[in-house]
mmCIF file of C-alpha atoms in Angstrom:
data_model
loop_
_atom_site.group_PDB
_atom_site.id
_atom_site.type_symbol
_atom_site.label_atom_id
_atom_site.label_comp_id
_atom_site.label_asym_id
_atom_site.label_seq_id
_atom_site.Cartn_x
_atom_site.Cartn_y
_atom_site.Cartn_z
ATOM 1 C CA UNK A 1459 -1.301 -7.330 -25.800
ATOM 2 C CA UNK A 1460 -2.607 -5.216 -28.776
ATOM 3 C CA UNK A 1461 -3.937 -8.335 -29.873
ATOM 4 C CA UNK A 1462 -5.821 -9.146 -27.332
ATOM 5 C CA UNK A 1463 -7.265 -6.292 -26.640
ATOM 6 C CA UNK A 1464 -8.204 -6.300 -30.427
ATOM 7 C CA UNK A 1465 -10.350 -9.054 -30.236
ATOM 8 C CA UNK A 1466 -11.904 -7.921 -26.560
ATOM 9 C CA UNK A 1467 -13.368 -4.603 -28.080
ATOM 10 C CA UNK A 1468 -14.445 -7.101 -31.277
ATOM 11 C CA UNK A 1469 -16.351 -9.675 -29.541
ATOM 12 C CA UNK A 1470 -20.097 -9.390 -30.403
ATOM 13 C CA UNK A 1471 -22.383 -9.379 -27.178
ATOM 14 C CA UNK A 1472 -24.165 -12.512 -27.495
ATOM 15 C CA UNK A 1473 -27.620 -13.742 -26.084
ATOM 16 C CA UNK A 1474 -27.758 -16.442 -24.217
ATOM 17 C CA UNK A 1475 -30.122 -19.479 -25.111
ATOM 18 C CA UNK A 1476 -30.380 -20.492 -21.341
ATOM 19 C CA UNK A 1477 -30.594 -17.651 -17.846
ATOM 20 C CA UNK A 1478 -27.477 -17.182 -16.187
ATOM 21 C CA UNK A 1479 -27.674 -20.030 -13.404
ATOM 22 C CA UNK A 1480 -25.478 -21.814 -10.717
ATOM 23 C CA UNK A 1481 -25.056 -24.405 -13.812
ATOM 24 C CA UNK A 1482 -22.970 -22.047 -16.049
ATOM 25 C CA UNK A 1483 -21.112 -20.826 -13.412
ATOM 26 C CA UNK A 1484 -20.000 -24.217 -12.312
ATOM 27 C CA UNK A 1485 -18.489 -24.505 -15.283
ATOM 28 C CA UNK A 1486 -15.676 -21.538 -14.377
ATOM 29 C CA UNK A 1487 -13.313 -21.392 -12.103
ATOM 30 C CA UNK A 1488 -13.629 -19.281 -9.160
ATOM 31 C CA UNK A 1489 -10.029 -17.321 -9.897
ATOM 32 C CA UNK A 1490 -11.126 -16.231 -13.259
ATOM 33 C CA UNK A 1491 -14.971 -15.031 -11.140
ATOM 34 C CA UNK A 1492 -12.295 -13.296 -8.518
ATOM 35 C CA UNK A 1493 -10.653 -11.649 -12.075
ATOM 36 C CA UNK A 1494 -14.185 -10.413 -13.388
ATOM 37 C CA UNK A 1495 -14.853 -9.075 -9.690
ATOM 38 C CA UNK A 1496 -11.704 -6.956 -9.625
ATOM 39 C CA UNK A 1497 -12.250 -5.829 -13.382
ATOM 40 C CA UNK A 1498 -15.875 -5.421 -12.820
ATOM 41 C CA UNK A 1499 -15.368 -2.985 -9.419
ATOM 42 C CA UNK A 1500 -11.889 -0.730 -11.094
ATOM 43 C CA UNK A 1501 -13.674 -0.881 -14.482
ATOM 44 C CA UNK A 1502 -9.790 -1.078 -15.777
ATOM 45 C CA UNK A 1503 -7.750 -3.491 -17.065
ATOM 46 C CA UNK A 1504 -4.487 -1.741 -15.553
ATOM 47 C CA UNK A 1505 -5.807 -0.797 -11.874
ATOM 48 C CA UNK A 1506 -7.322 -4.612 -11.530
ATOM 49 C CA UNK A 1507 -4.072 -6.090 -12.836
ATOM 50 C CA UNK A 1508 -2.337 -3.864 -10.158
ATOM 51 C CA UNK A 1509 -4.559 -5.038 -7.492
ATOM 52 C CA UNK A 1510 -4.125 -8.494 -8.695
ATOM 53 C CA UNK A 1511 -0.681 -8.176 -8.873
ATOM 54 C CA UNK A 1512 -0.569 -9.379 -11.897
ATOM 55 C CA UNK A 1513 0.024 -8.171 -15.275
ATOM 56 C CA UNK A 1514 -2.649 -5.973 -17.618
ATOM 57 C CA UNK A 1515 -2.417 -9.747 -20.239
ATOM 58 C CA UNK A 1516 -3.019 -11.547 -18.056
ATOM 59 C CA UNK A 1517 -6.463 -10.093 -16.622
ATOM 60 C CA UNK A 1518 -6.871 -9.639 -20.582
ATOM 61 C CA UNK A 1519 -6.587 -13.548 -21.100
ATOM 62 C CA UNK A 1520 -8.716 -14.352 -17.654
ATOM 63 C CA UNK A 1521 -11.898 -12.050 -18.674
ATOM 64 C CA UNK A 1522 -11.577 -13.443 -22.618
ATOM 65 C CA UNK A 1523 -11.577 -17.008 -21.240
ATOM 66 C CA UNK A 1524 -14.575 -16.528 -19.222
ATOM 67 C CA UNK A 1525 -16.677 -14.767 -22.649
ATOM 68 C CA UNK A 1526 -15.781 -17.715 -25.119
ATOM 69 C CA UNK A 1527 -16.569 -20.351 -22.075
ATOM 70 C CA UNK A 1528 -20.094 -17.691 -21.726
ATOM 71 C CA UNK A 1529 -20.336 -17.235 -25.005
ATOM 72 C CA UNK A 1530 -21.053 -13.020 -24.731
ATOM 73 C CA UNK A 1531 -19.071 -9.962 -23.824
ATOM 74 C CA UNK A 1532 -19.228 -9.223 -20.368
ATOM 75 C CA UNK A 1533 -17.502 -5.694 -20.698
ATOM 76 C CA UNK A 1534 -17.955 -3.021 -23.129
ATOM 77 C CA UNK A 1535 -14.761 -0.356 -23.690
ATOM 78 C CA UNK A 1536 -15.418 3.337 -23.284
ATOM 79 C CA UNK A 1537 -13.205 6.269 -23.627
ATOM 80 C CA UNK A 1538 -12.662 6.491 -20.200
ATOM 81 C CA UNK A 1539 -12.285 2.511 -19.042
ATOM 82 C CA UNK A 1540 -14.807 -0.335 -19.006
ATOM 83 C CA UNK A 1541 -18.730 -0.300 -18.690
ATOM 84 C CA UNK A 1542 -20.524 -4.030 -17.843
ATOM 85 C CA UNK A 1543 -22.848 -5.068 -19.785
ATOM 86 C CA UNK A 1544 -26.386 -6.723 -18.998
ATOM 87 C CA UNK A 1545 -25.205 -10.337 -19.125
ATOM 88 C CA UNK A 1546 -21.714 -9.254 -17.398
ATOM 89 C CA UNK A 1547 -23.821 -7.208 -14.752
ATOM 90 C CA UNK A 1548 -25.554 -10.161 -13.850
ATOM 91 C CA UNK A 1549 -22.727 -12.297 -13.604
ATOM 92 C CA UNK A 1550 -20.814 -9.986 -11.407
ATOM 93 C CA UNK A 1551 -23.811 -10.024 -9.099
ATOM 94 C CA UNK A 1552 -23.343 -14.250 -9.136
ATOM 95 C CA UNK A 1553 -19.688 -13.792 -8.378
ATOM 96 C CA UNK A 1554 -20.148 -11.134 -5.650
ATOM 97 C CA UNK A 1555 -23.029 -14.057 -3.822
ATOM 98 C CA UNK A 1556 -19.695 -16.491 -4.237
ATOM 99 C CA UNK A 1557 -17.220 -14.509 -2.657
ATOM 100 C CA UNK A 1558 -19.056 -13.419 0.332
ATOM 101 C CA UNK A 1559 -19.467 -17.407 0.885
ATOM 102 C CA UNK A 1560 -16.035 -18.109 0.409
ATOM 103 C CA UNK A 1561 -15.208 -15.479 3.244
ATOM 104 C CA UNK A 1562 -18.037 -17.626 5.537
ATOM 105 C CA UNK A 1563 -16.337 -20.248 4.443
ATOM 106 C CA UNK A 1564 -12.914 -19.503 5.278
ATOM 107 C CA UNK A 1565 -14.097 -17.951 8.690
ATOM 108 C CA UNK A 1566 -15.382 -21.380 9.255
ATOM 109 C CA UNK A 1567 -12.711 -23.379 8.760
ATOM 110 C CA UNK A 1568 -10.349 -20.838 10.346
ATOM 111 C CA UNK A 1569 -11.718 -21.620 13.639
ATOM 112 C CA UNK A 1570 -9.268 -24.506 13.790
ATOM 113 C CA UNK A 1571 -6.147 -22.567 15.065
ATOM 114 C CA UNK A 1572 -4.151 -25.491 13.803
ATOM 115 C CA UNK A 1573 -5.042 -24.941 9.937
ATOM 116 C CA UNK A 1574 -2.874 -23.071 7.634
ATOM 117 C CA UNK A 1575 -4.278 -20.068 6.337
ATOM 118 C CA UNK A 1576 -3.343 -16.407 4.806
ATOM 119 C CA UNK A 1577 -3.890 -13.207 6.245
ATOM 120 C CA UNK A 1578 -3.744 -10.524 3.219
ATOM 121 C CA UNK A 1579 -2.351 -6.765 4.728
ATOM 122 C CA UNK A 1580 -1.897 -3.927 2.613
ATOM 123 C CA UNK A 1581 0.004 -1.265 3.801
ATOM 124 C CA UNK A 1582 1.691 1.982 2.294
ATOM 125 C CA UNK A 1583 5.038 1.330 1.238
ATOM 126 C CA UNK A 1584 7.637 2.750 3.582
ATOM 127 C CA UNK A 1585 5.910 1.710 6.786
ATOM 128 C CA UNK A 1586 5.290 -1.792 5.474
ATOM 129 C CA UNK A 1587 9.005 -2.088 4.569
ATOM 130 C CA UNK A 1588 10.676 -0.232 7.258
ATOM 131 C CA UNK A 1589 8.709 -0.745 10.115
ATOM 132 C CA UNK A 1590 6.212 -4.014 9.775
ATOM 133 C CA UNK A 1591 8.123 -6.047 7.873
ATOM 134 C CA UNK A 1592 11.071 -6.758 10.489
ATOM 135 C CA UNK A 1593 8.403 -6.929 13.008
ATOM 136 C CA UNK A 1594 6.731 -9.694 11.031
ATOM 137 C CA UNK A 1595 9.824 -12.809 12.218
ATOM 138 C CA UNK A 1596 8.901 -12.919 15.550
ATOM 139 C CA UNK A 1597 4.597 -13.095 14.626
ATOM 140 C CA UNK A 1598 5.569 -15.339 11.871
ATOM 141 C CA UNK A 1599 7.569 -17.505 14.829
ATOM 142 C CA UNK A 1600 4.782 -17.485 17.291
ATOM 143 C CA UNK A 1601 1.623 -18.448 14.474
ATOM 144 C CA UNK A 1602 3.674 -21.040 12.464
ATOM 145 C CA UNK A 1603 0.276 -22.041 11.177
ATOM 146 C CA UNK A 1604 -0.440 -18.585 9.418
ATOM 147 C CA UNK A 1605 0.835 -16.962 6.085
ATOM 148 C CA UNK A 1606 1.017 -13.343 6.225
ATOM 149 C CA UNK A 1607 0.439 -11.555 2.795
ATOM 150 C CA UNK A 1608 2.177 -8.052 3.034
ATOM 151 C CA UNK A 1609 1.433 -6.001 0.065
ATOM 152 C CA UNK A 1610 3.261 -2.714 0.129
ATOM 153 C CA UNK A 1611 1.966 -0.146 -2.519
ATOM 154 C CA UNK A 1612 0.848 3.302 -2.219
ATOM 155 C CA UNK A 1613 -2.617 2.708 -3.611
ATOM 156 C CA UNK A 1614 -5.548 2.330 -1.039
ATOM 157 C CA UNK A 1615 -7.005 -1.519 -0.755
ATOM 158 C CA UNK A 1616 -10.625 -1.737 -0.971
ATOM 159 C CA UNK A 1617 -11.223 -3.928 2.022
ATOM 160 C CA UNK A 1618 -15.177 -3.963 1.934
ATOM 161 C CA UNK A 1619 -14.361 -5.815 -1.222
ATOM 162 C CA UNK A 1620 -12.039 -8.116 -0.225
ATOM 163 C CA UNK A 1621 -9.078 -6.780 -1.280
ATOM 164 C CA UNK A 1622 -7.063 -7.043 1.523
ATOM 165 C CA UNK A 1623 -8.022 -8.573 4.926
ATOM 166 C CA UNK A 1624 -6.546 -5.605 7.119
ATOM 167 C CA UNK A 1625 -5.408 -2.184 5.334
ATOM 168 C CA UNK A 1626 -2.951 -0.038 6.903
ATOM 169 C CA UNK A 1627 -3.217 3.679 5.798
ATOM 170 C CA UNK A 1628 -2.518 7.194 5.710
ATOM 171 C CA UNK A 1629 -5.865 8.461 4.439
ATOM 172 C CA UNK A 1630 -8.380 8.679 6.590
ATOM 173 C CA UNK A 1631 -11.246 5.370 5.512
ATOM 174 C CA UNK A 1632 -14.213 6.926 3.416
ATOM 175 C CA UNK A 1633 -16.561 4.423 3.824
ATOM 176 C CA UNK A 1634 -18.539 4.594 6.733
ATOM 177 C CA UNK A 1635 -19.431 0.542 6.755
ATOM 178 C CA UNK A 1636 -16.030 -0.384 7.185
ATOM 179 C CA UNK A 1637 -14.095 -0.827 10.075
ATOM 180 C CA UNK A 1638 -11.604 2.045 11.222
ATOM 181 C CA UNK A 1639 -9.048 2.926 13.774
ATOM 182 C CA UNK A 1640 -6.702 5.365 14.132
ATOM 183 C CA UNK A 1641 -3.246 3.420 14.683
ATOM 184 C CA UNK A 1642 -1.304 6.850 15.824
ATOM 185 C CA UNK A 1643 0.547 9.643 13.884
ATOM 186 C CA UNK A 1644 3.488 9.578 11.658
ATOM 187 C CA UNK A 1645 5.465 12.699 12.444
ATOM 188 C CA UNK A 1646 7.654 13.654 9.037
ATOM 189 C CA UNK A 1647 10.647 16.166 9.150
ATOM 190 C CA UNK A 1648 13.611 17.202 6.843
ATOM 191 C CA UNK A 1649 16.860 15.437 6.877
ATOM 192 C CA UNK A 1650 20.036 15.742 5.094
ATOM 193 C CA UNK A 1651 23.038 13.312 4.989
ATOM 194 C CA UNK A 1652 25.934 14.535 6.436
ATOM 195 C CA UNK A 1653 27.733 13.809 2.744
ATOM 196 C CA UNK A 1654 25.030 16.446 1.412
ATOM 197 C CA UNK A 1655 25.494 18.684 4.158
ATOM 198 C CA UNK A 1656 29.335 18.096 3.274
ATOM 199 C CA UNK A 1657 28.952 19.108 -0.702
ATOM 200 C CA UNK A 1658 26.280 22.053 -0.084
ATOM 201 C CA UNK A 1659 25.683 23.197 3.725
ATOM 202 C CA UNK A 1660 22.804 23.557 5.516
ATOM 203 C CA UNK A 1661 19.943 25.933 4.820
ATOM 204 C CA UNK A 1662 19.103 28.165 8.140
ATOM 205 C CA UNK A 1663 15.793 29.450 7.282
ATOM 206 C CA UNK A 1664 12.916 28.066 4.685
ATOM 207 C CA UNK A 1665 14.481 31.025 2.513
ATOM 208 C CA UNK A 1666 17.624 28.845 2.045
ATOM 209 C CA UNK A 1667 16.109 26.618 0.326
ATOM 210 C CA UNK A 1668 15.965 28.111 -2.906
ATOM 211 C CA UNK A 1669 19.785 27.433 -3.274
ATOM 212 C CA UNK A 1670 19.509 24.144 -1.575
ATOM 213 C CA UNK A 1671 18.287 20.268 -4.005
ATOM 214 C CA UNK A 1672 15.483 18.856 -2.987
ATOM 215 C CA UNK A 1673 14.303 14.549 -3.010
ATOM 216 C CA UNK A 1674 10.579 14.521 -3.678
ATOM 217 C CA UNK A 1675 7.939 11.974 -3.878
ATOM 218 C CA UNK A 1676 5.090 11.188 -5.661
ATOM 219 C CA UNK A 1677 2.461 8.802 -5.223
ATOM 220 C CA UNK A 1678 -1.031 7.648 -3.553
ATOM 221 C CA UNK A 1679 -1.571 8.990 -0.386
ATOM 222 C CA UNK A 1680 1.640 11.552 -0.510
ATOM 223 C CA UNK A 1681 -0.257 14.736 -0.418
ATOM 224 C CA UNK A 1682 -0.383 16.502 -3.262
ATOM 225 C CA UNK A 1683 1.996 19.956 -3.624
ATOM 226 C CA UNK A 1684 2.462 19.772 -0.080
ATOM 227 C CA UNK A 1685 6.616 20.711 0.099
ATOM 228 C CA UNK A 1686 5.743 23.917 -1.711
ATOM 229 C CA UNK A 1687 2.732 24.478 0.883
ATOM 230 C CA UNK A 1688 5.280 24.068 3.479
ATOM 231 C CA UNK A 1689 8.277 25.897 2.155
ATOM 232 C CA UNK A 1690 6.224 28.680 0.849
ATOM 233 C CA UNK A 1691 6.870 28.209 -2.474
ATOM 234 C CA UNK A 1692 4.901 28.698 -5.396
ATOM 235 C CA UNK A 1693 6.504 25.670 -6.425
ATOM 236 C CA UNK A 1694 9.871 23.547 -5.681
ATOM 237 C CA UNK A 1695 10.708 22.863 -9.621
ATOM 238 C CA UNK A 1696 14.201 23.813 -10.284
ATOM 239 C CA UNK A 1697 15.701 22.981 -6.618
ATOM 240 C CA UNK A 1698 14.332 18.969 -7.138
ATOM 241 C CA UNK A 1699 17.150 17.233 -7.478
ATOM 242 C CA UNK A 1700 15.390 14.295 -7.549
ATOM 243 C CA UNK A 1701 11.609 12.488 -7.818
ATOM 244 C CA UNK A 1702 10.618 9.057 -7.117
ATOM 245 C CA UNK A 1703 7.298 7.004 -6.710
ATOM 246 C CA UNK A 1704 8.698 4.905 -3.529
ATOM 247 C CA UNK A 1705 9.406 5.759 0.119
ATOM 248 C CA UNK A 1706 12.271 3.408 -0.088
ATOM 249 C CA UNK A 1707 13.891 4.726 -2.948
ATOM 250 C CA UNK A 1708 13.121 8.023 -1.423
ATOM 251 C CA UNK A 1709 15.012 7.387 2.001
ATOM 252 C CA UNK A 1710 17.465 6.304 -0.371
ATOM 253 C CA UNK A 1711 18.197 8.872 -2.012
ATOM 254 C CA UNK A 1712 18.650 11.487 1.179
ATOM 255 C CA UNK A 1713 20.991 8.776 2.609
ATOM 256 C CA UNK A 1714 23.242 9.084 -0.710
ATOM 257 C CA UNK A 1715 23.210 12.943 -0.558
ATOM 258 C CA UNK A 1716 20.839 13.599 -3.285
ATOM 259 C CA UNK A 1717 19.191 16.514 -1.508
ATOM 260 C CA UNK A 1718 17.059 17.022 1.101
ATOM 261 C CA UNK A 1719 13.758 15.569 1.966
ATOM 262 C CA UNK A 1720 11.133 14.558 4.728
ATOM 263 C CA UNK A 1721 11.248 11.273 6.340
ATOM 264 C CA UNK A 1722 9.554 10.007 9.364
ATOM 265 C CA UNK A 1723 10.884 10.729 12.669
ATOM 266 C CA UNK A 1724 10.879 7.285 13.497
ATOM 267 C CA UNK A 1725 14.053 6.700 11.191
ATOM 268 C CA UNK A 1726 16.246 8.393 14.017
ATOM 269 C CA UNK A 1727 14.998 4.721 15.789
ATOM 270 C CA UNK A 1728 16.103 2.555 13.045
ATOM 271 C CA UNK A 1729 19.615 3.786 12.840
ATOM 272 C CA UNK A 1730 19.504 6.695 10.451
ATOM 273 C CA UNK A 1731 22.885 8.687 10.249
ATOM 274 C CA UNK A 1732 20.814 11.314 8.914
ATOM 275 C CA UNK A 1733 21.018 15.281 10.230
ATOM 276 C CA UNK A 1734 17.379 16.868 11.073
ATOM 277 C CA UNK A 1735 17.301 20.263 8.893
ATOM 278 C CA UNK A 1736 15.759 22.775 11.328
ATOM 279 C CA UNK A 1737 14.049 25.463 9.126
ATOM 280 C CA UNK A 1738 10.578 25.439 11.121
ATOM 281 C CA UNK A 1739 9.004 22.852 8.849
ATOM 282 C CA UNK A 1740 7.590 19.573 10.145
ATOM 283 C CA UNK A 1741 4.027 17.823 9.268
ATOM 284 C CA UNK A 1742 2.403 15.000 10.130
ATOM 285 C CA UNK A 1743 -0.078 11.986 8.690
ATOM 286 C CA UNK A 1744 -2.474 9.990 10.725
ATOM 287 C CA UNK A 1745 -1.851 5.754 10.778
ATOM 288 C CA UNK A 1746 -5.481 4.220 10.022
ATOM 289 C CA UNK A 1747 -6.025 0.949 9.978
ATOM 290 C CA UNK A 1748 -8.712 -0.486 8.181
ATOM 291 C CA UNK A 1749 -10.867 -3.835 7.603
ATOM 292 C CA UNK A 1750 -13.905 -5.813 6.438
ATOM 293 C CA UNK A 1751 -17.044 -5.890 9.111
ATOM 294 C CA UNK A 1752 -16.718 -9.337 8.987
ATOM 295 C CA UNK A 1753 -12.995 -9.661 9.196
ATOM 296 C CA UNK A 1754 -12.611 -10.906 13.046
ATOM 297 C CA UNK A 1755 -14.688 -13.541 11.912
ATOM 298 C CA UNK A 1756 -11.662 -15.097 10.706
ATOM 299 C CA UNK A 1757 -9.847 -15.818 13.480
ATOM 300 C CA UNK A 1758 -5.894 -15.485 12.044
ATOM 301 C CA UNK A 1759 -7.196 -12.362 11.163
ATOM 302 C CA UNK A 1760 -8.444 -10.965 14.265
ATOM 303 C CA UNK A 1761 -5.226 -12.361 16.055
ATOM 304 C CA UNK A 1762 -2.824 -9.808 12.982
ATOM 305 C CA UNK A 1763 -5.197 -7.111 13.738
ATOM 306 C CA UNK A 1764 -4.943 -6.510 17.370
ATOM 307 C CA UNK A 1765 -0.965 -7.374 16.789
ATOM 308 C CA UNK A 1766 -0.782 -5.053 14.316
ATOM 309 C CA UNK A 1767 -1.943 -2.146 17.060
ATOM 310 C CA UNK A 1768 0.646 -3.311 19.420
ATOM 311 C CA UNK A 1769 3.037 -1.904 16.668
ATOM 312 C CA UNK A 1770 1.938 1.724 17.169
ATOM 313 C CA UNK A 1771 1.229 1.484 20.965
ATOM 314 C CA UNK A 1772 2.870 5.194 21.675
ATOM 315 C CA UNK A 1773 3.790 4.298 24.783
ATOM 316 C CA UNK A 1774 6.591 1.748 23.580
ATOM 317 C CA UNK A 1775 7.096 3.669 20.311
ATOM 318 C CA UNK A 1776 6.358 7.478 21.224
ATOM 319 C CA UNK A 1777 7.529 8.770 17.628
ATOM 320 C CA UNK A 1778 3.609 7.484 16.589
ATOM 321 C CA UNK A 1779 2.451 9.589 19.811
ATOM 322 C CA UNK A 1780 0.147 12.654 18.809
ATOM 323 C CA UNK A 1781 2.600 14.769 20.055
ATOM 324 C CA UNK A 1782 6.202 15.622 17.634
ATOM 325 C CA UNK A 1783 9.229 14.844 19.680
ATOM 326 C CA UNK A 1784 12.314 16.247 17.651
ATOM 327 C CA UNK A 1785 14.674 14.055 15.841
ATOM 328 C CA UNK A 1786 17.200 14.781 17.708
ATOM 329 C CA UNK A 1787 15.948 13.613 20.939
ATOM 330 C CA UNK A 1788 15.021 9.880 18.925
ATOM 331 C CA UNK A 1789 18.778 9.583 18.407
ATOM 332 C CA UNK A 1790 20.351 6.642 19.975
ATOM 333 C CA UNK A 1791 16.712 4.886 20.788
ATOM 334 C CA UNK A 1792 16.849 1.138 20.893
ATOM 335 C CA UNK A 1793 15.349 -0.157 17.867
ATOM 336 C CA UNK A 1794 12.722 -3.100 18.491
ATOM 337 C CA UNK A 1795 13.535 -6.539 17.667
ATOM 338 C CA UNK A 1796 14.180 -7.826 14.685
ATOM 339 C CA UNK A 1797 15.459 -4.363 12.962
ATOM 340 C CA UNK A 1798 18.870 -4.526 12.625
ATOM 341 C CA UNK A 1799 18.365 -5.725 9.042
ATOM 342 C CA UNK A 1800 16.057 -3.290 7.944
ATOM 343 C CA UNK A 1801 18.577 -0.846 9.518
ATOM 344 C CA UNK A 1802 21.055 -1.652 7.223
ATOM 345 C CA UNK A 1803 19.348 -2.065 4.098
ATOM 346 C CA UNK A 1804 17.331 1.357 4.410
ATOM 347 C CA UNK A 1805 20.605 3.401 6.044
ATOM 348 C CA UNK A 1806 23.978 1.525 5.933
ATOM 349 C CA UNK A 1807 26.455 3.402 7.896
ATOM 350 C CA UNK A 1808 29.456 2.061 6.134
ATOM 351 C CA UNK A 1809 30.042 2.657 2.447
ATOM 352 C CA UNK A 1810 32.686 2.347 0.431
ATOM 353 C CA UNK A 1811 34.269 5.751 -0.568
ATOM 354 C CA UNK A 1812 34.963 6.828 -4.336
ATOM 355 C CA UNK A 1813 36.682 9.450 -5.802
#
C-alpha cells in the first residue's frame, strides 16, 4: 500500500493533447468512473473505500488505473485528504452526467416488475441487524425478482449521491433536497443481565453508579458524551467496563454481564432476558428515513420504501411510538415474524455455565 501511494503523490499532472470528451471516457469502465465519484465527493482514500466497501488498495489501484489510461493526475494529496485537480475536476463533472443516466436508466428498465434488480439500504447497525434484517425473509419471499442490499454501518449514506437507494437513520437529514421522513422514535433505557445483577447488584439511584461498570459505545450517530450528560457525570471513565464501536457487540456485552448499558426498549420484544435498571434515566433518538428525489422512480425501490414504513407503524410496534412505554410492560410481547433467529443470536437464553 505504501507503494502505491508512493507513486500516486509522484505522478506528474500531465496535459492533455486532446479535451476531455465522451471518446476518452469510453475508453474506462464505468466502476472505476463510480471509484473516482466516491473519491472525488469524500476527498479520502479511507472514507471512499468504506463506502465502497472495499479496501483503501483497492480504490488506490482503481484511481491509478484510470491516470495511466488518462495519462494525468486527477487528485492532488494535501495534509488534510485529497484536492481534484483541473483535468480530474472535469472528469468528475463527466462521471457525475453518467451516473445520473444510469439511475434514468435503471428507473427505466425497472418498470418491468419481472426484472431482477437491487435495492441498496443503509441503515445504522443495530436496527438493521436486530430489527430489519429478520423482517427482510418474508419481503425477500413476496419480490423474488428483487435483491435487497442491506448495509449496516454507523456512518450516514449520502443518498443525493447515490450512495444508497433508501437510508435509514438516527440523525435528522441535513440536506433540504432530499427526501425525509420521520419513521418513529427509538426509546433507549438501561439494562443489566441478571448474571451482572448477580456479581454486583443493582444501583438505586444515578448516584450508584459510581460503584457500578458500565458498556459504552462509540460511533456515528451515537451522541457524543451523552451517558455522562445523563448520569450527571463529569465523565464515566473509570466505571467503563467496557467500549465498543457496534450495537451488536454492545447488546452483547450487557447480555454476558459486562456492565450496564442502554439498549432499545424494543429488545424486551425480541426476547431479551435482560432487567430494566430504574435510576430515572431514559432517552430517546428519532428513526429518519431518507432517499434520492428521484428514487420512486425506480419502482423496486418505491415498493422497499413504503415497506420499510410498515416496519415502524406504532400502532403494531408501539415501542417506536412517540411516547416511552417502560420495559417492563414490553415483556412477554409477541415478536413479529421471522425473529426467533435474531432472538437467539442477539440474547440466547441458554448458556452453558463455567466455573
Amino acid at each position: 500500500m505504501l507503494g502505491s501511494v508512493a507513486k500516486f503523490s509522484q505522478r506528474v499532472s500531465a496535459k492533455t493533447k486532446h479535451p476531455i470528451g465522451v471518446a476518452l471516457i469510453e475508453r474506462i469502465p464505468w466502476d472505476d468512473l463510480r471509484v473516482l465519484v466516491v473519491v472525488a465527493r469524500t476527498l479520502s482514500f479511507r472514507k471512499a473505500a468504506t463506502a465502497l466497501r472495499t479496501a483503501t488498495t483497492t480504490v488506490l489501484r482503481r484511481i491509478e488505473r484510470l491516470e495511466e489510461l488518462l495519462e494525468f493526475r486527477l487528485f492532488d494529496r494535501v495534509p488534510d485528504g485529497l484536492l481534484l485537480t483541473a483535468e480530474g475536476r472535469a472528469v468528475y463533472v463527466i462521471a457525475q452526467e453518467m451516473e445520473l443516466t444510469n439511475h434514468k436508466l435503471r428507473a427505466h428498465l425497472d418498470q418491468n416488475p419481472t426484472t431482477r434488480g437491487t435495492v441498496r439500504c443503509s441503515v445504522t447497525e443495530g436496527l438493521g441487524t436486530a430489527w430489519i434484517l429478520p423482517q427482510l425473509a418474508q419481503f425477500c419471499r413476496t419480490h423474488p425478482s428483487t435483491i435487497v442490499e442491506l448495509r449496516c454501518a454507523m456512518e450516514v449514506a449520502d443518498v443525493l449521491h447515490m450512495e444508497a437507494d433508501v437510508a435509514v437513520q438516527l440523525q435528522r437529514p441535513a440536506r433540504a433536497d432530499a427526501k425525509a421522513l420521520r419513521l418513529g422514535r427509538m426509546h433507549l433505557y438501561p439494562f443489566a443481565s441478571k448474571r451482572y445483577i448477580e456479581l454486583y447488584g443493582l444501583p438505586k439511584s444515578t448516584d450508584d453508579i459510581k460503584q457500578h461498570r458500565l458498556v459504552d459505545q462509540k460511533a456515528a450517530q451515537v451522541e457524543e458524551n451523552i451517558i455522562p450528560r445523563l448520569l450527571n457525570l463529569p465523565s464515566i471513565e473509570g466505571i467503563v467496563g467496557f467500549r465498543t464501536n457496534t450495537s451488536t457487540a454492545h447488546a452483547h456485552a450487557i447480555d454476558l454481564g459486562m456492565g450496564i448499558g442502554g439498549l432499545p426498549t424494543y429488545v424486551m420484544a425480541l426476547g431479551a432476558d435482560l432487567v430494566p435498571v430504574d435510576i430515572g434515566v431514559r432517552h430517546q433518538r428519532d428513526i429518519w428515513m431518507t432517499y434520492h428525489p428521484d428514487a420512486r422512480d425506480v419502482r423496486r425501490v418505491a415498493t422497499f420504501i413504503d415497506w420499510l414504513r410498515t416496519l415502524f407503524d406504532s400502532k403494531r410496534y408501539p415501542w417506536f411510538g412517540d411516547e416511552f412505554i417502560h420495559p417492563r410492560d414490553l415483556m412477554g410481547t409477541p415478536p413479529p415474524p421471522d425473529m426467533g433467529l435474531a432472538s437467539r443470536t442477539l440474547f440466547p437464553k441458554h448458556r452453558v455455565k463455567t466455573a
